[in-house]
Amino acid sequence: MLLTTDTYLTSIILYCVYCLIATMDSESIVPLIVNNILSILDDSSSDDDEFLVLTHLMNVSDSTRLTRIEHYVENVVHLYSDDQFQSHFRMQRKTFDFILSLIGPKISENVVKPGRPSVSPETQLLLTLWILGTPDSYRSVSDRFNVGKATAVISVRRVVKALYDHVHTFIKWPIADEMETSIRVFRAVKGFPNVIGAIDGTHISITAPKNNAEAYVNRKGYHSMQLQVGSYFLQAVCNENGMFIHCFTGYPGAVHDLRVFQNSDLPEFFRNDTQFPDDVHILGDAAYKLHKHLMVPFKDNGHLTDIQKNFNMCHSSTRMAIERAFGLLKGRMRRLLDTLPMTREDLIPKYIITCCILHNICLLKQDQFQPLAVAISNNASAVEILATREPDGGGRDVAIRKRDVIAAELPMQIGA
C-alpha cells in the first residue's frame, strides 16, 4: 500500500488532487474526498498519518477559503449565561468542566499543521458537543469555530475516542446498593416488585452505507443502526432520572430486536445469577422472550383475565422508564434524532455509545434537561414471531410461574 511506504508522498498527491477539483464543485466534492481519505487512513494508518494528510487538505488557497467566525469561544461562549450555555451545548458548565478535565490531556495534541494556531481541548470538546447536540453540518460548525472541516472531523473523532475509552466507567451494571434504590423507585410506580431496569430498542438514523445499504433499512423505511439499552434509576427520585446500565449497538436496522438482544452481553448475564441477585429482573416488551430475569407482558389474545390485564398495565407503566430515557438521550443529543453524518459502519456504534456516556455523565452531575417525546420502535410484529417459539424447558417454566406469582400479588389497579 502506498500509505505504508511513503505517507508524505501520498499526502502531496492527495493535496494536488484537491487543488485540481477545488475550483469545481467544492461544496459536494471536497467533503466526499475528505471522508474517503479518513476511511482509508483509519483502516491502515496511525493518527499521525491522518494528521499529515488532512492538514494538507486544509491548506486551501485564500481565494477558496470561506470567511469564518473568529474568536467565537473566547468572545462569545465565555459570555454565555448558564442557561445559554446549556441550550447551545446540551449540558451545564459544571458538567462540561468535568468532562474537559477528564479527557483534556488525551485531546490536547495539535490537530492542525505545525506553525498554525493549535485547537485547544476546550474548543475541540465544544465543537464535538455542537456536532452531537445539533443537526448542523460540519461546514457550518467549522465556520463557527474557525477551523477547517478536516480539523473539525479530526477533533470530533478524538473527543469521541477519548470518551469511549471511559465506557466501562460510566455505563456499568449496578451493584447491590444501586439495585436496592432501583427496586424501591420502580416499585413506587405501580407496585411492580424487584425491578432493576427496563429494556427496549430504538433506531438511530444514519446515512446509507455504501456496502449492503439495504440491510440498514428498518421496518419504518429508513436507514438506521439499532441501539439496545437497559436503563434504571440510580437514585430514589422521579422516574425520568433514567441512566443506561448496558448498551449494545452495531447491528443494522433490519435486524430484529430479539437477535440484537441475543448477540449482546445480556444473555450471558442471565446465565450468571450474581448479576441478578435475590431474583431481581428487568422489564421488556413483547419483542423479548420471557425469562426469570426478564419479565414480559402476557400476550393479549382477547381472553386475558383481570389479573393478567392488571399485570400488563403495571408492567407497561413501570417500563415507561426506558422511553423517557430515550427521550432524554435524543433530546440532549439531537444528532440522534436527525441523521448521523457518516457511512463508516465501524465508527457509528462508537458515536452512539458516546452519546449514551454523555447522557449518563449529565445524570451523575444532576444536569437537568427537558426530555423529548420520542416514539419507541413498534414491536407489534415481533409478538407473532415469539408466540411460535417453543418453551425452553425448565427455564421457561420457572419464568412462567414467577410471572404468575407476581401477577397474583400486584395490587389491583384496573378500574381504580
Short mmCIF file of C-alpha atoms in Angstrom, two decimals:
data_model
loop_
_atom_site.label_atom_id
_atom_site.label_comp_id
_atom_site.label_asym_id
_atom_site.label_seq_id
_atom_site.Cartn_x
_atom_site.Cartn_y
_atom_site.Cartn_z
CA MET A 1 0.00 0.00 0.00
CA LEU A 2 1.20 3.48 -0.81
CA LEU A 3 0.36 4.76 2.66
CA THR A 4 2.66 2.29 4.35
CA THR A 5 5.65 3.10 2.13
CA ASP A 6 5.51 6.84 1.74
CA THR A 7 2.76 8.64 3.61
CA TYR A 8 4.20 12.05 2.83
CA LEU A 9 4.19 11.36 -0.91
CA THR A 10 0.59 10.22 -0.60
CA SER A 11 -0.23 13.47 1.14
CA ILE A 12 1.26 15.51 -1.68
CA ILE A 13 -0.64 13.53 -4.32
CA LEU A 14 -3.93 13.92 -2.45
CA TYR A 15 -3.29 17.61 -1.98
CA CYS A 16 -2.68 18.03 -5.72
CA VAL A 17 -5.93 16.23 -6.49
CA TYR A 18 -7.70 18.50 -4.05
CA CYS A 19 -6.27 21.60 -5.72
CA LEU A 20 -7.41 20.36 -9.14
CA ILE A 21 -11.02 19.98 -8.04
CA ALA A 22 -11.19 22.93 -5.66
CA THR A 23 -12.35 25.19 -8.47
CA MET A 24 -15.12 22.76 -9.46
CA ASP A 25 -17.96 21.81 -7.12
CA SER A 26 -16.13 22.05 -3.80
CA GLU A 27 -19.42 22.10 -1.91
CA SER A 28 -20.03 18.42 -2.62
CA ILE A 29 -16.70 17.01 -3.78
CA VAL A 30 -14.38 18.17 -1.00
CA PRO A 31 -16.37 16.63 1.88
CA LEU A 32 -16.61 13.39 -0.11
CA ILE A 33 -12.85 13.27 -0.66
CA VAL A 34 -12.09 14.05 2.98
CA ASN A 35 -14.50 11.33 4.14
CA ASN A 36 -12.98 8.75 1.79
CA ILE A 37 -9.46 9.64 2.85
CA LEU A 38 -10.44 9.32 6.50
CA SER A 39 -11.91 5.90 5.76
CA ILE A 40 -8.67 4.72 4.15
CA LEU A 41 -6.46 6.15 6.85
CA ASP A 42 -8.50 4.80 9.75
CA ASP A 43 -8.20 1.33 8.26
CA SER A 44 -4.49 1.38 7.65
CA SER A 45 -2.63 4.16 9.41
CA SER A 46 -1.96 5.94 12.68
CA ASP A 47 -3.31 9.24 13.92
CA ASP A 48 -0.08 10.84 12.75
CA ASP A 49 -0.72 9.70 9.18
CA GLU A 50 -4.25 11.01 9.35
CA PHE A 51 -2.99 14.31 10.69
CA LEU A 52 -0.39 14.65 7.94
CA VAL A 53 -2.76 14.04 5.05
CA LEU A 54 -5.66 16.08 6.33
CA THR A 55 -3.61 19.11 7.22
CA HIS A 56 -2.52 19.26 3.57
CA LEU A 57 -6.16 19.20 2.54
CA MET A 58 -6.88 22.03 4.95
CA ASN A 59 -4.37 24.37 3.29
CA VAL A 60 -6.65 25.71 0.62
CA SER A 61 -5.68 28.95 -1.03
CA ASP A 62 -7.15 32.12 0.42
CA SER A 63 -9.23 32.56 -2.72
CA THR A 64 -11.25 29.41 -1.97
CA ARG A 65 -11.34 29.58 1.84
CA LEU A 66 -14.62 30.79 3.29
CA THR A 67 -14.69 33.58 5.84
CA ARG A 68 -15.16 32.12 9.31
CA ILE A 69 -16.20 33.46 12.68
CA GLU A 70 -13.15 34.41 14.73
CA HIS A 71 -12.77 34.10 18.49
CA TYR A 72 -16.22 32.60 18.97
CA VAL A 73 -15.11 30.60 22.01
CA GLU A 74 -13.19 33.44 23.64
CA ASN A 75 -15.54 36.34 22.89
CA VAL A 76 -18.95 34.69 22.79
CA VAL A 77 -19.07 31.32 24.57
CA HIS A 78 -17.32 32.69 27.65
CA LEU A 79 -20.02 35.36 27.91
CA TYR A 80 -22.95 32.94 27.72
CA SER A 81 -25.16 32.71 30.76
CA ASP A 82 -25.53 29.24 32.26
CA ASP A 83 -28.89 28.80 30.52
CA GLN A 84 -27.48 29.93 27.17
CA PHE A 85 -24.51 27.61 27.53
CA GLN A 86 -26.75 24.64 28.27
CA SER A 87 -29.07 25.50 25.40
CA HIS A 88 -26.20 25.51 22.90
CA PHE A 89 -24.04 22.69 24.27
CA ARG A 90 -26.72 20.48 25.87
CA MET A 91 -25.15 20.50 29.34
CA GLN A 92 -24.30 22.81 32.19
CA ARG A 93 -20.88 24.41 32.54
CA LYS A 94 -20.03 22.31 35.57
CA THR A 95 -20.66 19.15 33.56
CA PHE A 96 -18.61 20.48 30.67
CA ASP A 97 -15.72 21.34 33.02
CA PHE A 98 -15.81 17.83 34.47
CA ILE A 99 -15.63 16.22 31.03
CA LEU A 100 -12.88 18.59 29.92
CA SER A 101 -10.78 17.69 32.97
CA LEU A 102 -11.43 14.01 32.27
CA ILE A 103 -10.36 13.89 28.61
CA GLY A 104 -8.44 17.15 28.16
CA PRO A 105 -4.98 15.54 28.33
CA LYS A 106 -5.94 12.99 25.65
CA ILE A 107 -7.19 15.56 23.16
CA SER A 108 -4.50 18.18 23.74
CA GLU A 109 -2.48 17.09 20.72
CA ASN A 110 -2.33 19.58 17.88
CA VAL A 111 -4.79 18.77 15.09
CA VAL A 112 -3.60 21.37 12.59
CA LYS A 113 -0.42 21.86 10.61
CA PRO A 114 2.66 22.81 12.68
CA GLY A 115 3.04 26.55 12.66
CA ARG A 116 -0.68 27.24 12.73
CA PRO A 117 -2.56 28.07 15.95
CA SER A 118 -3.45 24.88 17.81
CA VAL A 119 -7.02 23.86 18.56
CA SER A 120 -7.45 23.85 22.32
CA PRO A 121 -9.06 20.90 24.12
CA GLU A 122 -11.86 23.27 25.17
CA THR A 123 -12.62 24.16 21.55
CA GLN A 124 -12.47 20.52 20.45
CA LEU A 125 -14.95 19.48 23.13
CA LEU A 126 -17.29 22.42 22.46
CA LEU A 127 -17.19 21.66 18.74
CA THR A 128 -17.97 17.98 19.36
CA LEU A 129 -20.88 18.78 21.64
CA TRP A 130 -22.26 21.10 18.96
CA ILE A 131 -21.97 18.36 16.32
CA LEU A 132 -23.64 15.75 18.55
CA GLY A 133 -26.19 18.13 20.02
CA THR A 134 -27.44 19.79 16.84
CA PRO A 135 -28.20 18.79 13.25
CA ASP A 136 -25.72 21.40 11.94
CA SER A 137 -23.35 20.35 9.16
CA TYR A 138 -19.60 20.12 9.57
CA ARG A 139 -19.30 23.09 7.26
CA SER A 140 -21.50 25.26 9.48
CA VAL A 141 -19.80 24.14 12.68
CA SER A 142 -16.27 24.55 11.32
CA ASP A 143 -17.13 28.12 10.29
CA ARG A 144 -18.48 28.85 13.76
CA PHE A 145 -15.36 27.55 15.50
CA ASN A 146 -12.93 28.96 12.91
CA VAL A 147 -11.40 25.63 11.89
CA GLY A 148 -11.28 23.67 8.66
CA LYS A 149 -13.75 20.87 8.06
CA ALA A 150 -10.95 18.32 8.22
CA THR A 151 -9.88 19.73 11.59
CA ALA A 152 -13.46 19.53 12.80
CA VAL A 153 -13.70 15.87 11.74
CA ILE A 154 -10.43 15.01 13.49
CA SER A 155 -11.47 16.89 16.63
CA VAL A 156 -14.79 15.07 16.88
CA ARG A 157 -13.16 11.69 16.35
CA ARG A 158 -10.58 12.34 19.03
CA VAL A 159 -13.15 13.50 21.55
CA VAL A 160 -15.38 10.52 20.77
CA LYS A 161 -12.45 8.12 21.17
CA ALA A 162 -11.38 9.72 24.44
CA LEU A 163 -14.89 9.46 25.86
CA TYR A 164 -15.44 5.94 24.53
CA ASP A 165 -12.34 4.81 26.46
CA HIS A 166 -14.37 5.51 29.63
CA VAL A 167 -17.39 3.43 28.60
CA HIS A 168 -16.99 0.93 31.45
CA THR A 169 -16.70 3.75 33.96
CA PHE A 170 -19.99 5.40 33.08
CA ILE A 171 -22.07 2.55 31.64
CA LYS A 172 -21.95 -0.34 34.06
CA TRP A 173 -24.20 -2.90 35.68
CA PRO A 174 -25.45 -1.82 39.12
CA ILE A 175 -24.09 -3.12 42.38
CA ALA A 176 -26.21 -4.20 45.35
CA ASP A 177 -26.87 -0.77 46.88
CA GLU A 178 -27.81 0.68 43.48
CA MET A 179 -30.16 -2.22 42.82
CA GLU A 180 -31.94 -1.59 46.11
CA THR A 181 -32.50 2.02 45.11
CA SER A 182 -33.80 0.99 41.70
CA ILE A 183 -36.15 -1.61 43.19
CA ARG A 184 -37.59 0.95 45.60
CA VAL A 185 -38.18 3.59 42.92
CA PHE A 186 -39.64 1.18 40.38
CA ARG A 187 -41.97 -0.35 42.99
CA ALA A 188 -43.31 3.14 43.79
CA VAL A 189 -44.67 3.47 40.24
CA LYS A 190 -47.29 0.69 40.19
CA GLY A 191 -46.11 -1.76 42.81
CA PHE A 192 -44.09 -3.98 40.44
CA PRO A 193 -41.51 -5.81 42.60
CA ASN A 194 -37.76 -6.46 42.20
CA VAL A 195 -37.23 -4.39 39.05
CA ILE A 196 -33.72 -3.09 38.43
CA GLY A 197 -34.13 -1.86 34.85
CA ALA A 198 -36.14 -1.71 31.66
CA ILE A 199 -35.02 -2.71 28.19
CA ASP A 200 -36.08 -1.70 24.72
CA GLY A 201 -34.62 -0.82 21.33
CA THR A 202 -34.60 2.41 19.36
CA HIS A 203 -33.41 3.26 15.88
CA ILE A 204 -30.70 5.82 15.15
CA SER A 205 -30.90 7.23 11.63
CA ILE A 206 -27.69 7.12 9.60
CA THR A 207 -26.57 7.94 6.09
CA ALA A 208 -27.00 4.90 3.85
CA PRO A 209 -23.74 2.90 3.99
CA LYS A 210 -22.00 2.13 0.71
CA ASN A 211 -21.99 -1.63 1.31
CA ASN A 212 -25.18 -3.62 1.85
CA ALA A 213 -27.25 -0.47 2.23
CA GLU A 214 -30.48 -2.45 2.12
CA ALA A 215 -29.56 -4.22 5.39
CA TYR A 216 -29.71 -0.89 7.20
CA VAL A 217 -33.30 -0.11 6.22
CA ASN A 218 -35.50 -0.78 9.25
CA ARG A 219 -39.17 -1.66 9.18
CA LYS A 220 -40.04 2.04 9.28
CA GLY A 221 -38.32 2.51 5.94
CA TYR A 222 -35.20 4.49 6.82
CA HIS A 223 -31.54 3.59 7.33
CA SER A 224 -30.59 3.00 10.91
CA MET A 225 -28.46 1.14 13.40
CA GLN A 226 -30.21 -0.37 16.36
CA LEU A 227 -29.38 0.67 19.89
CA GLN A 228 -30.38 -1.70 22.68
CA VAL A 229 -30.23 -0.26 26.15
CA GLY A 230 -31.13 -1.28 29.67
CA SER A 231 -32.00 1.61 31.98
CA TYR A 232 -32.59 2.03 35.66
CA PHE A 233 -32.97 4.79 38.21
CA LEU A 234 -29.78 5.45 40.10
CA GLN A 235 -31.45 7.44 42.85
CA ALA A 236 -34.82 7.25 44.58
CA VAL A 237 -36.07 10.24 42.68
CA CYS A 238 -38.60 10.88 39.93
CA ASN A 239 -38.88 8.34 37.19
CA GLU A 240 -37.37 10.43 34.45
CA ASN A 241 -33.93 10.13 36.04
CA GLY A 242 -33.02 7.08 33.91
CA MET A 243 -29.40 6.02 33.45
CA PHE A 244 -28.10 3.47 30.96
CA ILE A 245 -26.57 0.43 32.63
CA HIS A 246 -26.00 -1.57 29.49
CA CYS A 247 -25.66 -0.52 25.85
CA PHE A 248 -25.17 -2.62 22.82
CA THR A 249 -25.24 -1.40 19.21
CA GLY A 250 -23.72 -2.07 15.83
CA TYR A 251 -26.38 -4.18 14.13
CA PRO A 252 -28.21 -2.87 11.04
CA GLY A 253 -31.72 -1.53 11.44
CA ALA A 254 -33.23 -4.51 9.61
CA VAL A 255 -32.09 -6.87 12.38
CA HIS A 256 -34.85 -7.84 14.81
CA ASP A 257 -34.72 -6.66 18.43
CA LEU A 258 -34.52 -10.22 19.70
CA ARG A 259 -31.45 -11.03 17.63
CA VAL A 260 -29.74 -7.86 18.85
CA PHE A 261 -30.52 -8.97 22.39
CA GLN A 262 -29.19 -12.49 21.81
CA ASN A 263 -25.89 -11.15 20.50
CA SER A 264 -25.37 -8.70 23.33
CA ASP A 265 -23.85 -9.46 26.74
CA LEU A 266 -27.24 -9.77 28.42
CA PRO A 267 -27.85 -13.47 27.71
CA GLU A 268 -24.53 -14.18 29.42
CA PHE A 269 -25.68 -12.01 32.33
CA PHE A 270 -28.85 -14.09 32.53
CA ARG A 271 -26.79 -17.24 32.99
CA ASN A 272 -24.97 -15.63 35.90
CA ASP A 273 -27.28 -15.26 38.89
CA THR A 274 -24.78 -12.96 40.60
CA GLN A 275 -25.83 -10.30 38.10
CA PHE A 276 -29.44 -10.77 39.24
CA PRO A 277 -29.23 -11.45 42.99
CA ASP A 278 -32.34 -12.18 45.06
CA ASP A 279 -34.40 -12.99 41.98
CA VAL A 280 -34.42 -9.45 40.56
CA HIS A 281 -35.29 -8.83 36.92
CA ILE A 282 -35.62 -6.27 34.16
CA LEU A 283 -38.74 -5.44 32.16
CA GLY A 284 -39.10 -5.79 28.40
CA ASP A 285 -41.94 -5.61 25.92
CA ALA A 286 -43.36 -8.44 23.80
CA ALA A 287 -40.37 -8.37 21.43
CA TYR A 288 -38.33 -10.17 24.08
CA LYS A 289 -38.53 -13.74 25.31
CA LEU A 290 -39.82 -14.45 28.80
CA HIS A 291 -37.06 -15.36 31.25
CA LYS A 292 -36.88 -15.44 35.01
CA HIS A 293 -34.66 -12.34 34.80
CA LEU A 294 -36.71 -10.66 32.06
CA MET A 295 -40.42 -10.14 32.63
CA VAL A 296 -42.54 -9.51 29.52
CA PRO A 297 -46.31 -8.90 29.31
CA PHE A 298 -48.93 -11.56 28.76
CA LYS A 299 -49.83 -11.89 25.10
CA ASP A 300 -53.21 -10.29 24.61
CA ASN A 301 -55.21 -12.95 22.80
CA GLY A 302 -58.53 -11.43 23.76
CA HIS A 303 -59.03 -13.79 26.68
CA LEU A 304 -56.81 -12.30 29.39
CA THR A 305 -58.03 -12.45 32.97
CA ASP A 306 -58.32 -9.26 35.02
CA ILE A 307 -55.17 -10.30 36.92
CA GLN A 308 -53.24 -10.64 33.67
CA LYS A 309 -54.58 -7.33 32.35
CA ASN A 310 -53.59 -5.69 35.62
CA PHE A 311 -50.09 -7.20 35.29
CA ASN A 312 -49.74 -5.81 31.76
CA MET A 313 -50.88 -2.36 32.85
CA CYS A 314 -48.46 -2.23 35.82
CA HIS A 315 -45.70 -3.66 33.64
CA SER A 316 -46.23 -1.05 30.91
CA SER A 317 -46.36 1.88 33.34
CA THR A 318 -43.14 0.76 35.02
CA ARG A 319 -41.34 0.05 31.75
CA MET A 320 -42.01 3.62 30.59
CA ALA A 321 -38.66 4.46 32.21
CA ILE A 322 -36.79 3.36 29.09
CA GLU A 323 -38.96 5.54 26.84
CA ARG A 324 -38.23 8.56 28.98
CA ALA A 325 -34.54 7.70 28.94
CA PHE A 326 -34.54 7.52 25.13
CA GLY A 327 -36.43 10.82 25.03
CA LEU A 328 -33.84 12.47 27.25
CA LEU A 329 -30.95 10.95 25.28
CA LYS A 330 -32.28 12.12 21.92
CA GLY A 331 -33.44 15.44 23.30
CA ARG A 332 -29.96 16.20 24.57
CA MET A 333 -28.02 14.66 21.69
CA ARG A 334 -30.18 15.95 18.82
CA ARG A 335 -27.89 14.34 16.25
CA LEU A 336 -29.52 11.02 17.20
CA LEU A 337 -32.89 12.47 16.22
CA ASP A 338 -31.58 13.61 12.88
CA THR A 339 -29.08 11.58 10.86
CA LEU A 340 -25.53 10.68 11.83
CA PRO A 341 -23.35 12.24 9.09
CA MET A 342 -21.22 9.19 8.32
CA THR A 343 -21.19 5.92 6.44
CA ARG A 344 -18.46 4.14 8.40
CA GLU A 345 -20.15 1.14 9.99
CA ASP A 346 -17.23 0.65 12.39
CA LEU A 347 -17.38 4.21 13.75
CA ILE A 348 -21.14 4.72 14.05
CA PRO A 349 -21.52 2.49 17.16
CA LYS A 350 -18.84 4.45 18.99
CA TYR A 351 -20.61 7.72 18.26
CA ILE A 352 -23.91 6.31 19.53
CA ILE A 353 -22.36 4.87 22.69
CA THR A 354 -20.50 8.13 23.31
CA CYS A 355 -23.86 9.92 23.32
CA CYS A 356 -25.02 7.43 25.95
CA ILE A 357 -21.90 8.12 28.01
CA LEU A 358 -22.58 11.87 27.86
CA HIS A 359 -26.19 11.18 28.88
CA ASN A 360 -25.02 9.24 31.96
CA ILE A 361 -22.41 11.82 32.94
CA CYS A 362 -25.06 14.53 32.84
CA LEU A 363 -27.33 12.49 35.10
CA LEU A 364 -24.49 11.80 37.51
CA LYS A 365 -23.88 15.55 37.68
CA GLN A 366 -27.61 16.16 38.18
CA ASP A 367 -27.59 18.12 34.96
CA GLN A 368 -31.31 18.52 34.25
CA PHE A 369 -32.59 18.73 30.69
CA GLN A 370 -36.08 18.72 29.22
CA PRO A 371 -36.73 15.31 27.60
CA LEU A 372 -38.46 14.90 24.26
CA ALA A 373 -41.46 12.75 23.48
CA VAL A 374 -39.73 10.10 21.36
CA ALA A 375 -41.66 7.21 19.83
CA ILE A 376 -40.01 3.88 20.64
CA SER A 377 -39.87 1.27 17.90
CA ASN A 378 -43.15 -0.54 17.31
CA ASN A 379 -42.59 -4.20 18.07
CA ALA A 380 -46.10 -5.47 17.32
CA SER A 381 -44.80 -7.65 14.51
CA ALA A 382 -42.44 -9.34 16.90
CA VAL A 383 -45.27 -10.76 19.00
CA GLU A 384 -46.23 -13.27 16.34
CA ILE A 385 -42.62 -14.35 15.95
CA LEU A 386 -42.16 -15.03 19.64
CA ALA A 387 -45.56 -16.67 20.01
CA THR A 388 -44.43 -19.51 17.76
CA ARG A 389 -41.30 -20.28 19.78
CA GLU A 390 -41.14 -23.50 21.77
CA PRO A 391 -40.72 -23.20 25.54
CA ASP A 392 -37.10 -23.62 26.53
CA GLY A 393 -37.56 -26.41 29.06
CA GLY A 394 -37.49 -25.81 32.80
CA GLY A 395 -36.13 -22.29 32.47
CA ARG A 396 -39.28 -21.05 30.78
CA ASP A 397 -41.48 -22.97 33.19
CA VAL A 398 -39.74 -21.18 36.09
CA ALA A 399 -40.25 -17.83 34.36
CA ILE A 400 -43.95 -18.56 33.73
CA ARG A 401 -44.52 -19.45 37.38
CA LYS A 402 -42.67 -16.36 38.52
CA ARG A 403 -44.76 -14.10 36.30
CA ASP A 404 -47.98 -15.72 37.52
CA VAL A 405 -46.97 -15.16 41.16
CA ILE A 406 -46.14 -11.51 40.51
CA ALA A 407 -49.42 -11.02 38.66
CA ALA A 408 -51.39 -12.51 41.56
CA GLU A 409 -49.64 -10.32 44.15
CA LEU A 410 -49.79 -6.99 42.32
CA PRO A 411 -52.31 -4.52 43.75
CA MET A 412 -55.37 -4.45 41.50
CA GLN A 413 -55.43 -1.08 39.76
CA ILE A 414 -57.70 -1.73 36.80
CA GLY A 415 -60.75 0.49 37.13
CA ALA A 416 -59.24 2.25 40.15
#
